[in-house]
């Protein structure tokens, strides 16, 4: 039995929080990938919606707003924890998300 | 005042707003996690904790310095120059604000550089570029304000 199988075997699901935390048991960066995808999806959606109204939408603004939304969602994710106290979004994953958000928000505000 | 003359106050103002927004964002995350008893709080991360503390102190210093510079500027008696009025009080005021601005730039850049392990060469290049922009903007303020 691998290390991941042992962890899965020991991980008991007692509620919704446990279901949400479950993917991180074997893949530590699961929610990092989810939030990265979410960030690009929100930014892309905003960009293409804005293109219907103006000829050249501002990509930096879309990225800035998307990073703000992603960091807020990641903060909420860090509050959800399993019965064992494991958070859905780990501390260092949240740090990476906030660090990345700082870059895009800084670019957005500098451009304004 | 033309667009060039506004470059320094725009740059310094933008950096001040960025510093304020980043401070607010990190403080919001730390406070929310603290109030909801998060198991792995961002406040435990020394990089973020340290940066927020320094940003808050820097913002308070900037406020105190700007009040001081405003008093000095108001107390100065303008002198008649060649075809214009000469006010030397602008020089220390801009020097003070530029020092604060450099401080903010260093603190803002620190988080992504340390977190993502960015090469110091890139960091130094970005800081060099920003400093050159600011120096040119400061020189334009002196030149146009003379």
Short mmCIF file of C-alpha atoms in Angstrom, two decimals:
data_model
loop_
_atom_site.label_atom_id
_atom_site.label_comp_id
_atom_site.label_asym_id
_atom_site.label_seq_id
_atom_site.Cartn_x
_atom_site.Cartn_y
_atom_site.Cartn_z
CA UNK A 1 0.00 0.00 0.00
CA UNK A 2 1.40 3.41 -0.99
CA UNK A 3 1.65 6.38 1.31
CA UNK A 4 -1.33 8.04 -0.36
CA UNK A 5 -3.47 4.90 -0.01
CA UNK A 6 -2.67 4.74 3.71
CA UNK A 7 -3.66 8.38 4.13
CA UNK A 8 -6.90 7.87 2.19
CA UNK A 9 -7.71 4.81 4.23
CA UNK A 10 -7.23 6.76 7.48
CA UNK A 11 -9.12 9.81 6.22
CA UNK A 12 -12.72 9.46 7.34
CA UNK A 13 -15.47 11.56 5.79
CA UNK A 14 -17.96 12.93 8.31
CA UNK A 15 -19.25 16.06 6.56
CA UNK A 16 -19.14 18.46 3.59
CA UNK A 17 -15.90 20.02 4.85
CA UNK A 18 -14.23 16.60 4.77
CA UNK A 19 -15.40 16.08 1.17
CA UNK A 20 -13.89 19.43 0.19
CA UNK A 21 -10.59 18.72 1.97
CA UNK A 22 -10.39 15.13 0.66
CA UNK A 23 -8.64 15.93 -2.68
CA UNK A 24 -5.74 17.61 -0.88
CA UNK A 25 -4.87 14.40 0.97
CA UNK A 26 -3.01 12.94 -1.99
CA UNK A 27 -2.50 16.03 -4.15
CA UNK A 28 -1.21 18.90 -2.02
CA UNK A 29 -1.48 21.38 -4.91
CA UNK A 30 -5.00 20.37 -5.97
CA UNK A 31 -6.64 23.63 -4.97
CA UNK A 32 -3.67 25.64 -6.27
CA UNK A 33 -4.47 24.23 -9.73
CA UNK A 34 -8.20 24.85 -9.23
CA UNK A 35 -7.66 28.48 -8.26
CA UNK A 36 -5.18 29.03 -11.07
CA UNK A 37 -7.80 27.77 -13.54
CA UNK A 38 -10.47 29.89 -11.85
CA UNK A 39 -8.27 32.97 -12.09
CA UNK A 40 -7.72 32.49 -15.83
CA UNK A 41 -11.37 31.62 -16.41
CA UNK A 42 -12.70 34.74 -14.65
CA UNK A 43 -10.15 36.99 -16.38
CA UNK A 44 -10.91 35.46 -19.79
CA UNK A 45 -14.66 35.73 -19.27
CA UNK A 46 -14.43 39.38 -18.27
CA UNK A 47 -12.17 40.14 -21.22
CA UNK A 48 -14.44 38.56 -23.81
CA UNK A 49 -17.60 40.09 -22.33
CA UNK A 50 -15.95 43.50 -22.38
CA UNK A 51 -14.94 43.00 -26.00
CA UNK A 52 -18.59 43.07 -26.96
CA UNK A 53 -18.83 46.66 -25.73
CA UNK A 54 -15.44 48.19 -26.46
CA UNK A 55 -12.96 47.55 -29.25
CA UNK A 56 -9.89 47.00 -27.08
CA UNK A 57 -10.65 45.87 -23.51
CA UNK A 58 -8.08 46.21 -20.78
CA UNK A 59 -6.54 42.80 -20.06
CA UNK A 60 -4.57 44.06 -17.07
CA UNK A 61 -7.80 45.26 -15.41
CA UNK A 62 -9.43 41.88 -16.02
CA UNK A 63 -6.43 40.10 -14.49
CA UNK A 64 -6.42 42.48 -11.52
CA UNK A 65 -10.11 42.02 -10.74
CA UNK A 66 -9.85 38.27 -11.26
CA UNK A 67 -6.87 38.03 -8.89
CA UNK A 68 -8.82 39.95 -6.24
CA UNK A 69 -11.78 37.57 -6.56
CA UNK A 70 -9.49 34.52 -6.48
CA UNK A 71 -7.69 35.69 -3.36
CA UNK A 72 -11.01 36.28 -1.57
CA UNK A 73 -12.23 32.79 -2.53
CA UNK A 74 -8.92 31.31 -1.39
CA UNK A 75 -9.31 33.10 1.96
CA UNK A 76 -12.74 31.51 2.39
CA UNK A 77 -11.23 28.18 1.38
CA UNK A 78 -8.59 28.48 4.08
CA UNK A 79 -11.36 28.73 6.70
CA UNK A 80 -12.95 25.41 5.68
CA UNK A 81 -11.27 22.59 7.54
CA UNK A 82 -11.85 18.91 8.03
CA UNK A 83 -12.58 17.16 11.33
CA UNK A 84 -8.81 16.64 11.73
CA UNK A 85 -8.15 20.37 11.30
CA UNK A 86 -6.69 20.15 7.78
CA UNK A 87 -7.71 23.28 5.83
CA UNK A 88 -9.07 23.09 2.30
CA UNK A 89 -6.52 25.69 1.15
CA UNK A 90 -3.19 25.15 2.90
CA UNK A 91 -1.25 28.04 4.40
CA UNK A 92 1.52 28.15 1.83
CA UNK A 93 -0.91 27.69 -1.09
CA UNK A 94 -2.81 30.74 0.19
CA UNK A 95 0.50 32.59 0.46
CA UNK A 96 1.29 31.84 -3.21
CA UNK A 97 -2.21 32.95 -4.27
CA UNK A 98 -1.97 36.20 -2.29
CA UNK A 99 1.57 36.79 -3.58
CA UNK A 100 0.42 36.33 -7.18
CA UNK A 101 -2.60 38.58 -6.57
CA UNK A 102 -0.31 41.31 -5.28
CA UNK A 103 1.60 41.27 -8.58
CA UNK A 104 -1.52 41.61 -10.76
CA UNK A 105 -3.23 44.15 -8.49
CA UNK A 106 -0.06 46.26 -8.45
CA UNK A 107 0.12 46.18 -12.25
CA UNK A 108 -3.56 47.07 -12.51
CA UNK A 109 -3.37 50.02 -10.09
CA UNK A 110 -0.09 51.25 -11.60
CA UNK A 111 -1.70 51.27 -15.04
CA UNK A 112 -4.68 53.22 -13.73
CA UNK B 1 0.92 72.38 -15.48
CA UNK B 2 1.47 70.04 -18.45
CA UNK B 3 1.43 66.20 -18.38
CA UNK B 4 5.18 65.89 -17.83
CA UNK B 5 5.04 68.06 -14.72
CA UNK B 6 2.49 65.69 -13.17
CA UNK B 7 4.65 62.56 -13.64
CA UNK B 8 6.13 62.48 -10.12
CA UNK B 9 2.88 63.06 -8.25
CA UNK B 10 1.15 60.45 -10.43
CA UNK B 11 3.90 57.88 -9.85
CA UNK B 12 4.18 58.57 -6.11
CA UNK B 13 0.39 58.65 -5.76
CA UNK B 14 -0.02 55.34 -7.60
CA UNK B 15 2.59 53.65 -5.44
CA UNK B 16 0.93 55.01 -2.31
CA UNK B 17 -2.45 53.64 -3.42
CA UNK B 18 -0.88 50.27 -4.28
CA UNK B 19 0.75 50.12 -0.83
CA UNK B 20 -2.58 50.98 0.80
CA UNK B 21 -4.53 48.38 -1.16
CA UNK B 22 -1.97 45.64 -0.48
CA UNK B 23 -1.92 46.49 3.23
CA UNK B 24 -5.73 46.38 3.31
CA UNK B 25 -5.85 43.08 1.44
CA UNK B 26 -3.33 41.27 3.61
CA UNK B 27 -4.85 42.73 6.80
CA UNK B 28 -8.29 41.58 5.66
CA UNK B 29 -7.06 38.02 5.09
CA UNK B 30 -5.21 37.86 8.42
CA UNK B 31 -8.12 39.37 10.37
CA UNK B 32 -10.71 37.09 8.74
CA UNK B 33 -8.60 34.04 9.49
CA UNK B 34 -7.99 35.14 13.07
CA UNK B 35 -11.68 35.78 13.74
CA UNK B 36 -12.69 32.44 12.23
CA UNK B 37 -9.98 30.44 13.94
CA UNK B 38 -8.19 29.25 10.81
CA UNK B 39 -5.77 26.41 11.40
CA UNK B 40 -3.00 27.73 9.07
CA UNK B 41 -3.16 31.49 9.22
CA UNK B 42 -1.32 33.86 6.90
CA UNK B 43 -0.37 35.78 10.04
CA UNK B 44 1.97 32.93 10.99
CA UNK B 45 3.93 33.57 7.81
CA UNK B 46 6.74 35.90 8.89
CA UNK B 47 7.11 37.39 5.39
CA UNK B 48 3.51 38.69 5.25
CA UNK B 49 3.39 39.65 8.91
CA UNK B 50 6.63 41.59 8.63
CA UNK B 51 5.63 43.27 5.36
CA UNK B 52 2.25 44.45 6.66
CA UNK B 53 3.82 45.85 9.84
CA UNK B 54 6.45 47.71 7.83
CA UNK B 55 3.88 49.01 5.32
CA UNK B 56 1.64 50.33 8.10
CA UNK B 57 4.61 52.02 9.78
CA UNK B 58 5.76 53.43 6.45
CA UNK B 59 2.28 54.83 5.72
CA UNK B 60 2.16 56.47 9.14
CA UNK B 61 5.63 57.94 8.59
CA UNK B 62 4.56 59.24 5.18
CA UNK B 63 1.57 60.95 6.77
CA UNK B 64 3.74 62.60 9.46
CA UNK B 65 6.39 63.63 6.94
CA UNK B 66 3.84 65.13 4.56
CA UNK B 67 2.34 67.20 7.39
CA UNK B 68 5.83 68.42 8.33
CA UNK B 69 6.74 69.27 4.73
CA UNK B 70 3.46 71.09 4.24
CA UNK B 71 4.23 73.33 7.24
CA UNK B 72 7.75 74.02 5.99
CA UNK B 73 6.44 74.78 2.50
CA UNK B 74 3.78 77.16 3.87
CA UNK B 75 6.31 78.96 6.09
CA UNK B 76 8.69 79.66 3.20
CA UNK B 77 8.52 83.14 1.72
CA UNK B 78 8.61 83.00 -2.09
CA UNK B 79 11.47 84.87 -3.78
CA UNK B 80 11.32 86.71 -7.05
CA UNK B 81 13.34 84.82 -9.62
CA UNK B 82 14.13 85.53 -13.25
CA UNK B 83 10.67 85.79 -14.77
CA UNK B 84 9.14 83.55 -12.09
CA UNK B 85 8.73 82.88 -8.38
CA UNK B 86 11.35 80.70 -6.68
CA UNK B 87 10.34 78.31 -3.95
CA UNK B 88 13.10 76.10 -2.56
CA UNK B 89 10.75 74.26 -0.21
CA UNK B 90 9.77 71.93 -3.05
CA UNK B 91 13.21 70.28 -3.01
CA UNK B 92 13.12 68.75 0.51
CA UNK B 93 9.43 67.91 0.07
CA UNK B 94 10.08 65.92 -3.11
CA UNK B 95 13.17 64.30 -1.54
CA UNK B 96 11.07 63.15 1.43
CA UNK B 97 8.26 61.79 -0.74
CA UNK B 98 10.72 60.06 -3.05
CA UNK B 99 12.40 58.36 -0.06
CA UNK B 100 9.00 57.12 1.09
CA UNK B 101 8.20 55.95 -2.44
CA UNK B 102 11.44 53.95 -2.65
CA UNK B 103 10.55 52.35 0.68
CA UNK B 104 7.12 51.34 -0.59
CA UNK B 105 8.56 49.92 -3.82
CA UNK B 106 11.04 47.79 -1.85
CA UNK B 107 8.30 46.42 0.43
CA UNK B 108 5.81 45.75 -2.38
CA UNK B 109 8.35 43.92 -4.53
CA UNK B 110 9.67 41.90 -1.57
CA UNK B 111 6.65 39.60 -1.25
CA UNK B 112 6.56 38.11 -4.76
CA UNK B 113 10.37 38.01 -4.98
CA UNK B 114 10.84 36.06 -1.72
CA UNK B 115 7.73 33.90 -2.22
CA UNK B 116 8.40 32.82 -5.79
CA UNK B 117 12.17 32.73 -5.45
CA UNK B 118 12.67 35.21 -8.27
CA UNK B 119 16.29 35.76 -9.25
CA UNK B 120 17.80 38.84 -7.56
CA UNK B 121 18.95 40.06 -10.99
CA UNK B 122 15.34 40.50 -12.11
CA UNK B 123 14.43 42.21 -8.86
CA UNK B 124 17.35 44.61 -9.18
CA UNK B 125 16.46 45.33 -12.81
CA UNK B 126 12.87 46.22 -11.92
CA UNK B 127 13.96 48.40 -8.98
CA UNK B 128 16.58 50.11 -11.16
CA UNK B 129 13.98 50.88 -13.83
CA UNK B 130 11.54 52.30 -11.24
CA UNK B 131 14.25 54.41 -9.61
CA UNK B 132 15.31 55.85 -12.98
CA UNK B 133 11.67 56.73 -13.75
CA UNK B 134 11.29 58.43 -10.38
CA UNK B 135 14.59 60.34 -10.69
CA UNK B 136 13.57 61.71 -14.08
CA UNK B 137 10.14 62.63 -12.69
CA UNK B 138 11.77 64.39 -9.71
CA UNK B 139 14.10 66.31 -12.02
CA UNK B 140 11.13 67.44 -14.09
CA UNK B 141 9.42 68.71 -10.92
CA UNK B 142 12.51 70.74 -10.02
CA UNK B 143 12.88 72.02 -13.56
CA UNK B 144 9.25 73.03 -14.07
CA UNK B 145 8.76 74.28 -10.54
CA UNK B 146 11.72 76.63 -10.77
#
